[in-house]
CSV table of C-alpha atoms and ligand atoms in Angstrom, one decimal:
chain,number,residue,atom,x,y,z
A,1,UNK,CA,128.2,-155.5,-23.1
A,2,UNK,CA,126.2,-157.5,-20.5
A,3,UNK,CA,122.7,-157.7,-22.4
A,4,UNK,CA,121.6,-154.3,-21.6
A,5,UNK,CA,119.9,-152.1,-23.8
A,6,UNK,CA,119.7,-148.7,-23.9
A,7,UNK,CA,117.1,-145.9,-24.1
A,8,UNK,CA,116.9,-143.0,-26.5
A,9,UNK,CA,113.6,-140.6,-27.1
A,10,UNK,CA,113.7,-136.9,-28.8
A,11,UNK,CA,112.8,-133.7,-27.9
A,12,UNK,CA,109.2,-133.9,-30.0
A,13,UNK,CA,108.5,-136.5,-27.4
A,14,UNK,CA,107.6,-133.8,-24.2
A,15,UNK,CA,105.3,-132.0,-26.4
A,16,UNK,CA,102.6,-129.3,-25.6
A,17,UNK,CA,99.7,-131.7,-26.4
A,18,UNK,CA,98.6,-129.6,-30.1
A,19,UNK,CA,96.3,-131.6,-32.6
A,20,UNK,CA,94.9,-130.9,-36.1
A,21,UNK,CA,91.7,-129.9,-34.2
A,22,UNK,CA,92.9,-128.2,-30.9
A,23,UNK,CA,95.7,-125.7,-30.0
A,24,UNK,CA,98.8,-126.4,-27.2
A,25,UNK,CA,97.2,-127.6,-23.6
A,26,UNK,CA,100.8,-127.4,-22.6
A,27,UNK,CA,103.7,-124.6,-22.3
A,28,UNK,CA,106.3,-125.8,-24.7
A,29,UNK,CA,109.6,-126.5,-22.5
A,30,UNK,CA,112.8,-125.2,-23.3
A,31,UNK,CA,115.4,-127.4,-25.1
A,32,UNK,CA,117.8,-127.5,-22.0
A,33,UNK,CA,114.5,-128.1,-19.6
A,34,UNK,CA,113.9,-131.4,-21.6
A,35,UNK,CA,117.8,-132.1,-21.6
A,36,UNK,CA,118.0,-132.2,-18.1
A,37,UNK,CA,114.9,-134.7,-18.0
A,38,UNK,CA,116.4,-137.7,-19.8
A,39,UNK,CA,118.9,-139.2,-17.4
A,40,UNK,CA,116.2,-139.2,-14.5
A,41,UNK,CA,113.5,-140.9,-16.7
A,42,UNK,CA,116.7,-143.9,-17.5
A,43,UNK,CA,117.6,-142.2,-21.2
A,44,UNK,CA,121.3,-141.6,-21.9
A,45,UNK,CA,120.3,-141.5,-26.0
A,46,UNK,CA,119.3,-138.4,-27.7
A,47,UNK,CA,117.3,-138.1,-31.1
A,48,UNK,CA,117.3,-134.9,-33.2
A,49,UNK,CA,116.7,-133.1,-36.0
A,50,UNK,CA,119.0,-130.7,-37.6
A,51,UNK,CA,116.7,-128.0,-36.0
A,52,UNK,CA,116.2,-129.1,-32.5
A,53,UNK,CA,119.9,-128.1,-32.5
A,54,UNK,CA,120.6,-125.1,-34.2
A,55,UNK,CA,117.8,-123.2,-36.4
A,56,UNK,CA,118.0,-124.1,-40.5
A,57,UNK,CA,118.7,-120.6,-41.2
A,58,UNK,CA,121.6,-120.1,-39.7
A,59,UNK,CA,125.1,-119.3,-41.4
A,60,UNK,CA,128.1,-121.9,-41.0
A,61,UNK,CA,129.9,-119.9,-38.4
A,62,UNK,CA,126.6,-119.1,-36.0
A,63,UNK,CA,125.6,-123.1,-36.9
A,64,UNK,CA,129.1,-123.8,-35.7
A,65,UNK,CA,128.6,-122.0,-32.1
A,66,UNK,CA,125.5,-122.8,-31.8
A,67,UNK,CA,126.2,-127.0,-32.4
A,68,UNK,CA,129.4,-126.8,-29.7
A,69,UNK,CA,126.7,-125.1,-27.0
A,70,UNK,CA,124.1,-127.6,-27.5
A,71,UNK,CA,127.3,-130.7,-27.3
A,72,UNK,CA,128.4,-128.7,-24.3
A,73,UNK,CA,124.7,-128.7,-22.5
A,74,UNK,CA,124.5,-133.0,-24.0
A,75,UNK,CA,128.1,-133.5,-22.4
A,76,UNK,CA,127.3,-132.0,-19.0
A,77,UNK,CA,124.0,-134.9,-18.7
A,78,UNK,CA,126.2,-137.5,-19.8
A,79,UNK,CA,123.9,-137.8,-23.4
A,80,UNK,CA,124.9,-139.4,-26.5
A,81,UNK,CA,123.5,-138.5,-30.0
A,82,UNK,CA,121.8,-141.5,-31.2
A,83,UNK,CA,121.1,-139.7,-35.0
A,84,UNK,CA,120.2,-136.5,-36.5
A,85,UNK,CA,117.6,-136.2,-38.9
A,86,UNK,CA,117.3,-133.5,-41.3
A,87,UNK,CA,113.7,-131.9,-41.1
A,88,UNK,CA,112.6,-132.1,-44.1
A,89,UNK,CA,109.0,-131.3,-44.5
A,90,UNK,CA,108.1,-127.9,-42.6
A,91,UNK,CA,109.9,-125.6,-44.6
A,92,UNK,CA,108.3,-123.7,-47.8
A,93,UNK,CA,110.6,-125.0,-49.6
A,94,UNK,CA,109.5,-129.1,-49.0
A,95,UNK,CA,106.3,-128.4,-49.8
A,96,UNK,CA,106.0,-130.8,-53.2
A,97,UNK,CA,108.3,-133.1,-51.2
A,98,UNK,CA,112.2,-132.9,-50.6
A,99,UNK,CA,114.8,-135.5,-52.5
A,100,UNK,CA,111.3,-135.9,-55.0
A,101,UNK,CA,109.6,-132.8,-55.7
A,102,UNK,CA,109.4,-131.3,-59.3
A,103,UNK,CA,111.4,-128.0,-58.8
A,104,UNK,CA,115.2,-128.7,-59.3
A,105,UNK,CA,115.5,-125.6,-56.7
A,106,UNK,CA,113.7,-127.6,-54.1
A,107,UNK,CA,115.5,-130.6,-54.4
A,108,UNK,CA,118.5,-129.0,-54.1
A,109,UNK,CA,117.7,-126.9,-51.4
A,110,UNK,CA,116.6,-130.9,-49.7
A,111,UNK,CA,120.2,-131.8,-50.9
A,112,UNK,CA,121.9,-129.2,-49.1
A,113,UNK,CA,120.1,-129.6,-46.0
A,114,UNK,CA,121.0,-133.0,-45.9
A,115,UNK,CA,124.5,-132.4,-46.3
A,116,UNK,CA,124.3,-129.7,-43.5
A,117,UNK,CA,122.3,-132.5,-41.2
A,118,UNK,CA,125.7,-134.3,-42.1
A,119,UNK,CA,127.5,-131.6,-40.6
A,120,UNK,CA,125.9,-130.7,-37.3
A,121,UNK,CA,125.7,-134.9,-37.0
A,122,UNK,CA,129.7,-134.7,-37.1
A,123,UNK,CA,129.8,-131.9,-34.8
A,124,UNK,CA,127.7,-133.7,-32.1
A,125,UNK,CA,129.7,-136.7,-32.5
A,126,UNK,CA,127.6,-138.8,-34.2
A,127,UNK,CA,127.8,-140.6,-37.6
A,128,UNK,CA,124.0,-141.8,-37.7
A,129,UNK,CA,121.9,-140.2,-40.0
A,130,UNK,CA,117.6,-141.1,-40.1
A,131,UNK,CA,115.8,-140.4,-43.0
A,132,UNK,CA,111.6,-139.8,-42.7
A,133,UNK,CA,110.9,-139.0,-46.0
A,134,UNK,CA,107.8,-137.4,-45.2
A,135,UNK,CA,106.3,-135.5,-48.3
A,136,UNK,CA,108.1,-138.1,-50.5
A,137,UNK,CA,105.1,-139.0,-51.7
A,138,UNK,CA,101.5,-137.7,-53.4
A,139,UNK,CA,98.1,-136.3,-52.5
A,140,UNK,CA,97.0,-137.4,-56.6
A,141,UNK,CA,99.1,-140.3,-58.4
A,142,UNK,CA,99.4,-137.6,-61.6
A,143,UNK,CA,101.2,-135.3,-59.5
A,144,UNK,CA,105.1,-136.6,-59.7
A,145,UNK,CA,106.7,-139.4,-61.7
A,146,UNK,CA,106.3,-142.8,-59.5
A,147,UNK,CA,109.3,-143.5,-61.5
A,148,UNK,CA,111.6,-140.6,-61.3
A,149,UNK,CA,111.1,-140.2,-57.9
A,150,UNK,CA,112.5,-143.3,-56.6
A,151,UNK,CA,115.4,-142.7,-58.9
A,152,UNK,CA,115.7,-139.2,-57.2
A,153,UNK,CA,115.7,-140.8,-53.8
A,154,UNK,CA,118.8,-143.3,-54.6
A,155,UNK,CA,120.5,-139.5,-55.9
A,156,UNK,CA,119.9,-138.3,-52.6
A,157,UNK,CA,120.9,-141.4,-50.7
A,158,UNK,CA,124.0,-141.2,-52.3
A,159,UNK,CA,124.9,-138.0,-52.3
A,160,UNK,CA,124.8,-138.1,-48.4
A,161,UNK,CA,126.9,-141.2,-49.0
A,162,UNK,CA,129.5,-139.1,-51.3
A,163,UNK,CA,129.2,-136.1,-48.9
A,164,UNK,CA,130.6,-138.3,-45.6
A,165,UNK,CA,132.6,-141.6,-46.4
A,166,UNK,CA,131.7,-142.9,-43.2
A,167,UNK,CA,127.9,-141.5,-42.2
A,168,UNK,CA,125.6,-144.5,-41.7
A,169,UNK,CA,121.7,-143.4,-42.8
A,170,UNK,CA,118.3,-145.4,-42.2
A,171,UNK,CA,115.5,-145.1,-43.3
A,172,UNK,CA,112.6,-144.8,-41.7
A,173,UNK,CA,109.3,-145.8,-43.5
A,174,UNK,CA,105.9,-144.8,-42.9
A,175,UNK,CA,102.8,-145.6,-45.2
A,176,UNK,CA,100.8,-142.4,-45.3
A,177,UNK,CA,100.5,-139.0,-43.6
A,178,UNK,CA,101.1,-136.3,-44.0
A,179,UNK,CA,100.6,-137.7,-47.6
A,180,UNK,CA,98.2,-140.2,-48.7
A,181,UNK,CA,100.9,-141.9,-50.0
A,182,UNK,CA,104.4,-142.6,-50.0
A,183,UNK,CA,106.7,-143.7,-52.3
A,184,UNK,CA,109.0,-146.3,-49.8
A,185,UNK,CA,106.0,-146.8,-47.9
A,186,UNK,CA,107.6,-149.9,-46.1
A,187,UNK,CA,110.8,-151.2,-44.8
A,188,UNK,CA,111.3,-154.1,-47.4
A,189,UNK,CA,110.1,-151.1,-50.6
A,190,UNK,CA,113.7,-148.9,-48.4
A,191,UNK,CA,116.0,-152.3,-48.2
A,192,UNK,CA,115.6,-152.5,-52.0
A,193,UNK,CA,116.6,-149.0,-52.7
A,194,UNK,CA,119.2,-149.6,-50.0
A,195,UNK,CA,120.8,-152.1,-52.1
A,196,UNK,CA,120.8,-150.2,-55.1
A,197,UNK,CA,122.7,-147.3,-53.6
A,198,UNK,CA,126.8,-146.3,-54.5
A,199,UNK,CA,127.2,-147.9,-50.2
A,200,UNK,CA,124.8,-150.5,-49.4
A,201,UNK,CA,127.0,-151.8,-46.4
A,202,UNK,CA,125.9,-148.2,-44.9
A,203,UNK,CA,122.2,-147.7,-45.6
A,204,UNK,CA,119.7,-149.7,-43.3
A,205,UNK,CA,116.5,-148.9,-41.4
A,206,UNK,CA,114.7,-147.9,-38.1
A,207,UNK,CA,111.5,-149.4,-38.1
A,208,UNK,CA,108.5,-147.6,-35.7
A,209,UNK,CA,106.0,-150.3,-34.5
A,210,UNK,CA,103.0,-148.1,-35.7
A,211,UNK,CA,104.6,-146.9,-39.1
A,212,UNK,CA,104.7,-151.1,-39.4
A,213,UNK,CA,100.6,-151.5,-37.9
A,214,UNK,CA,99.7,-148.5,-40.2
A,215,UNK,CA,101.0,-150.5,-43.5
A,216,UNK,CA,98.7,-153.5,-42.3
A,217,UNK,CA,102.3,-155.4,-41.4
A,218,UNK,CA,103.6,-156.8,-37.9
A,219,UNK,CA,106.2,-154.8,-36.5
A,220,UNK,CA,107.8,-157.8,-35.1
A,221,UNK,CA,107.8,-159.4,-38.7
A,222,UNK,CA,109.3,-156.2,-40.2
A,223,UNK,CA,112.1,-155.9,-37.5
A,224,UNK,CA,112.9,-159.9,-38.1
A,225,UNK,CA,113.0,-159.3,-41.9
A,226,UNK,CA,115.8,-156.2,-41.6
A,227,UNK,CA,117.8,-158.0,-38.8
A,228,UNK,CA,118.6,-160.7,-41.2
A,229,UNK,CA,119.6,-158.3,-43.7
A,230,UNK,CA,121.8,-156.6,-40.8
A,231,UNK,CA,120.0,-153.5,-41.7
A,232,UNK,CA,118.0,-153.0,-38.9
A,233,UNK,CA,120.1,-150.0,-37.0
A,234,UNK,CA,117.0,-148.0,-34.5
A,235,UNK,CA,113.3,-149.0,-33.5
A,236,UNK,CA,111.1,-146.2,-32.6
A,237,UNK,CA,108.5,-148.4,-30.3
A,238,UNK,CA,105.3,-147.4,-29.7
A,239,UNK,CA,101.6,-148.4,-30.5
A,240,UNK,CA,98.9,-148.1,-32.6
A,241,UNK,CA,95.0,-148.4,-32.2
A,242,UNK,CA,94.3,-149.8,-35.6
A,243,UNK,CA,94.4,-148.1,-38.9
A,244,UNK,CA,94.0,-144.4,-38.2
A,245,UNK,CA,95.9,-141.6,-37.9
A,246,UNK,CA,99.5,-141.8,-36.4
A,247,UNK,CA,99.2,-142.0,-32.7
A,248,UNK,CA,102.2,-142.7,-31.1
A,249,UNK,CA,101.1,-144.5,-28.0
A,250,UNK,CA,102.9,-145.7,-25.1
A,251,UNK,CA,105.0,-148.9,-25.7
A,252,UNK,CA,102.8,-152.2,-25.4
A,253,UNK,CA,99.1,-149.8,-24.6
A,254,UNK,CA,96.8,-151.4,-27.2
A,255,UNK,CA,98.5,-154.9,-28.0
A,256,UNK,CA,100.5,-156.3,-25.3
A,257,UNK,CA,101.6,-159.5,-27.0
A,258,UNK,CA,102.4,-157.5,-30.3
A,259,UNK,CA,105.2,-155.8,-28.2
A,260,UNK,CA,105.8,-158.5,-26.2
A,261,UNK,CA,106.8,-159.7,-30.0
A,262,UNK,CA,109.1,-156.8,-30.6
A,263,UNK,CA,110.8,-157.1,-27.6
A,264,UNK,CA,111.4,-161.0,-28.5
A,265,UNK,CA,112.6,-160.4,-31.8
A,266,UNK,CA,115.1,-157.6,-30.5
A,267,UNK,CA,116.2,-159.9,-27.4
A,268,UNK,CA,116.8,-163.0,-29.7
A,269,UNK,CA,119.1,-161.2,-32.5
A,270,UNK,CA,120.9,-159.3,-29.3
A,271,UNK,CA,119.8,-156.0,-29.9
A,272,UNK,CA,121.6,-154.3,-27.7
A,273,UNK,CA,125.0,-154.8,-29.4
A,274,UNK,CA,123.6,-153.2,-32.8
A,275,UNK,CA,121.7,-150.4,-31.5
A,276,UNK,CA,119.1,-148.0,-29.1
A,277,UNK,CA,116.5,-148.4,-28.2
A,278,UNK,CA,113.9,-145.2,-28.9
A,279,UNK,CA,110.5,-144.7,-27.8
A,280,UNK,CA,108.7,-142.4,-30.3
A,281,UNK,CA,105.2,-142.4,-28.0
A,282,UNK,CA,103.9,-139.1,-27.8
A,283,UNK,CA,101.4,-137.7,-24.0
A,284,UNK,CA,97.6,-137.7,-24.7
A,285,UNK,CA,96.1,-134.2,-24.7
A,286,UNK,CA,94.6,-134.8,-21.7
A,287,UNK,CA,97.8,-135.2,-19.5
A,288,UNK,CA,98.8,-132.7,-16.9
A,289,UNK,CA,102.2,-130.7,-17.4
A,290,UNK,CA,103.4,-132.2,-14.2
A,291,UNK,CA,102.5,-135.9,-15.9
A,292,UNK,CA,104.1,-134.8,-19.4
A,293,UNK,CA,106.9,-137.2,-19.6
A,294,UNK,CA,104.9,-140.4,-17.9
A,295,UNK,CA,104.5,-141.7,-21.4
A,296,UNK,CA,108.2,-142.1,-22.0
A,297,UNK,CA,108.9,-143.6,-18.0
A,298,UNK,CA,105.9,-145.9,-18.6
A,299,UNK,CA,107.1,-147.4,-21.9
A,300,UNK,CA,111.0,-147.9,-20.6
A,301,UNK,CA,108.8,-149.8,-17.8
A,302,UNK,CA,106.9,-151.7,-20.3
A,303,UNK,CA,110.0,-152.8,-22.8
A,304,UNK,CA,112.1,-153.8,-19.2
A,305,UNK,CA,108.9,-156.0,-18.1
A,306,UNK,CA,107.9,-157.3,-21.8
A,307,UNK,CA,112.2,-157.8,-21.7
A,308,UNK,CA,111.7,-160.3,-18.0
A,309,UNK,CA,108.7,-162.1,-20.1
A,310,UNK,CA,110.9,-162.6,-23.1
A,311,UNK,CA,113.8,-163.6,-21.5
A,312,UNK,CA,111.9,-166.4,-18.8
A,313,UNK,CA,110.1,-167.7,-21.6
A,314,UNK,CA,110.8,-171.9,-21.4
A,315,UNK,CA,112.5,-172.5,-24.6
A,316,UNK,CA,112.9,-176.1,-24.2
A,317,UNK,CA,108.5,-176.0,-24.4
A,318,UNK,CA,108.2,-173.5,-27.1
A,319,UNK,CA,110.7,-175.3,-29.1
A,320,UNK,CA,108.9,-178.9,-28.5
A,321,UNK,CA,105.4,-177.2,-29.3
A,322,UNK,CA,106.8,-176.0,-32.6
A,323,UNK,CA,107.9,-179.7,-33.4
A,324,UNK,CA,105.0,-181.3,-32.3
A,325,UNK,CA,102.9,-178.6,-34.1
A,326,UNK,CA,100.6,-177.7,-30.7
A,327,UNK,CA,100.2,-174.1,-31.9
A,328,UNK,CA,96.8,-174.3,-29.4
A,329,UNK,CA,98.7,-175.3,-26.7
A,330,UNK,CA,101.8,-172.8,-27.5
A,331,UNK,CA,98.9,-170.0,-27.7
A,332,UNK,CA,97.9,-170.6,-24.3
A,333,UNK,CA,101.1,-170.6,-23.1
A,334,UNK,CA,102.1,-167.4,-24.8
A,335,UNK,CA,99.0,-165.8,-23.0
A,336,UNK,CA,99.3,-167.3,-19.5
A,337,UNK,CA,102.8,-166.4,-19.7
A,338,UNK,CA,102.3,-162.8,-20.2
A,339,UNK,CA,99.7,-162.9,-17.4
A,340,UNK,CA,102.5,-164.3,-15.4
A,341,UNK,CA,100.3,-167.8,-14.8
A,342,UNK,CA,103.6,-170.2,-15.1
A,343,UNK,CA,101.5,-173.6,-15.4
A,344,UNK,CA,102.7,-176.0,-18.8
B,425,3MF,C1,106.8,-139.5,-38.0
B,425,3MF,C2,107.8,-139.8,-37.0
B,425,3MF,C3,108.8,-138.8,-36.6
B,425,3MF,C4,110.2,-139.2,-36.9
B,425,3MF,C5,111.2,-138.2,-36.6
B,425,3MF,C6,112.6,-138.5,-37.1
B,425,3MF,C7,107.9,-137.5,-34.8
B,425,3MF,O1,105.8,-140.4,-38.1
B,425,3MF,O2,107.8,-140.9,-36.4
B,425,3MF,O3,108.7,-138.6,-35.2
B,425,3MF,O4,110.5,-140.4,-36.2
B,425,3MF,O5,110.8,-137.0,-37.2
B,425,3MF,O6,112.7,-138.5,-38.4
B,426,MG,MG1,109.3,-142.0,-35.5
């Protein structure tokens, strides 16, 4: 593969602009609609989850159907299934969490749909599974065993493991929200229940630059640390005005050199032969229908110019202001460089 990378994005990413505070701004487009979108805007990588594809409810037969139409609709655009991940917060059921709530109904129910987010995986061709644990976590410490729960997760990890001798899952970590707190609430808290699974050669990560920026932690830090594990399998880049709420913002829009970081990180350990590249950014409220999927052309833009940054960077200086210890000097180098002044 000649160094190039390639895109992925989900469905969840042409959204109708809803918040906790306002309704939809936007009509919701059809699956196929948004299909059709991704080869135009430089995407041949598709993200799901188990019900983008076929709903949760369905039997085994209509799932079966259902799965070969959407493959059929993903093979006519020329897409590839990056992963599926099973949705496992929005049903009643996941309410007290999935793999840790307290009802042995519920976490079998979380069990099962894992298994079936297995299936509909192998049906579309694909043997990566991502894990958000989203409710995996507490609104009141009292509420759950810390304890337990962890323990519950590994279960769960491995059971996926048992189910498919071959499916690769990552994890994909996020501090807070929806819960105030969450058990794995980084990458390094996943790799050590990684290791501690039946298959740790299988179980890695996808690290989202804001999930990273919400835990206080550099993204470009966090995606070095699992790259020398080998566990780093997806990014979901983005960006993230300080410690808030979730914002999924356009690649590179608050903190220029903090992606210009990710992408350096990625470029050096030759991302491209491990894995995609996805852009989890979400349209602000305000945007038009006819603008809805700027946020995902603009952020492909951004990684490909951070990427011409990254790779014209002169070594040979960095390396001899690292020697000589000139971190001022490196500093305004850095800077000038990504305001494409070339001077030494
Ligand atoms: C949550 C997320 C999600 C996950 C997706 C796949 C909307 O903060 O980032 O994207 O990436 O649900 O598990
Ligand atoms: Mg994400």
């Amino acid at each position: 593969m000649a160094k190039k990378y390639r895109f992925s994005f989900g469905p969840w990413n042409i959204s109708p602009g809803a918040d906790p505070f306002g309704p939809p701004v936007r009509a919701e487009l059809p699956f196929a609609r948004k299909v059709r979108m991704y080869r135009k805007l430089g995407f041949t990588h598709i993200q799901l989850h188990d019900d983008d594809v076929v709903p949760a409810d369905w039997d085994a037969r209509q799932t079966q159907r259902g799965v070969a139409k959407v493959k059929k609709l993903l093979d006519s655009e020329g897409l590839t299934v990056e992963f599926v991940a099973p949705r496992l917060w929005e049903d009643p059921r996941t309410i007290d969490g999935a793999f840790t709530a307290n009802r042995p109904a519920d976490r079998r129910y979380a069990r099962d749909r894992s298994r079936r987010a297995i299936d509909i995986a192998r049906m579309l061709d694909c043997d990566f599974i991502v894990l958000w644990p989203a409710r995996e976590g507490t609104y009141i410490r009292e509420a759950k065993d810390a304890q337990a729960a962890i323990g519950r997760m590994v279960d769960a990890v491995n059971d996926m493991l048992a189910y498919d001798e071959s499916i690769r899952i990552a994890g994909e970590m996020k501090p807070n929200e929806p819960m105030d707190q969450a058990y794995c609430p980084t990458v390094g808290h996943f790799m050590g229940l990684a290791y501690r699974t039946s298959d740790p050669d299988r179980v890695g990560v996808l690290i989202e630059s804001a999930h990273s920026i919400l835990a206080g932690l550099d993204p470009a830090d966090d995606m070095a640390y699992a790259l020398w594990h080998g566990k780093l399998w997806s990014v979901h880049l983005n960006d993230q005005n300080g410690l808030k709420y979730d914002q999924d913002k356009t690649f590179g829009s608050v903190d220029l050199r903090r992606a210009f970081n990710q992408v350096w990180v990625l470029d050096r350990a030759k991302f491209y032969d491990i894995g995609v590249v996805g852009l989890d950014v979400k349209a602000m409220r305000t945007t038009k229908p006819a603008h809805q999927t700027k946020h995902l052309a603009n952020s492909l833009a951004m990684f490909n110019f951070l990427l011409e940054r990254v790779r014209s960077v002169d070594e040979e200086l960095v390396d001899s202001l690292r020697r000589s210890r000139d971190y001022e000097e490196l500093d305004r180098y850095i800077l000038g460089h990504l305001m494409g002044k070339s001077g030494k």
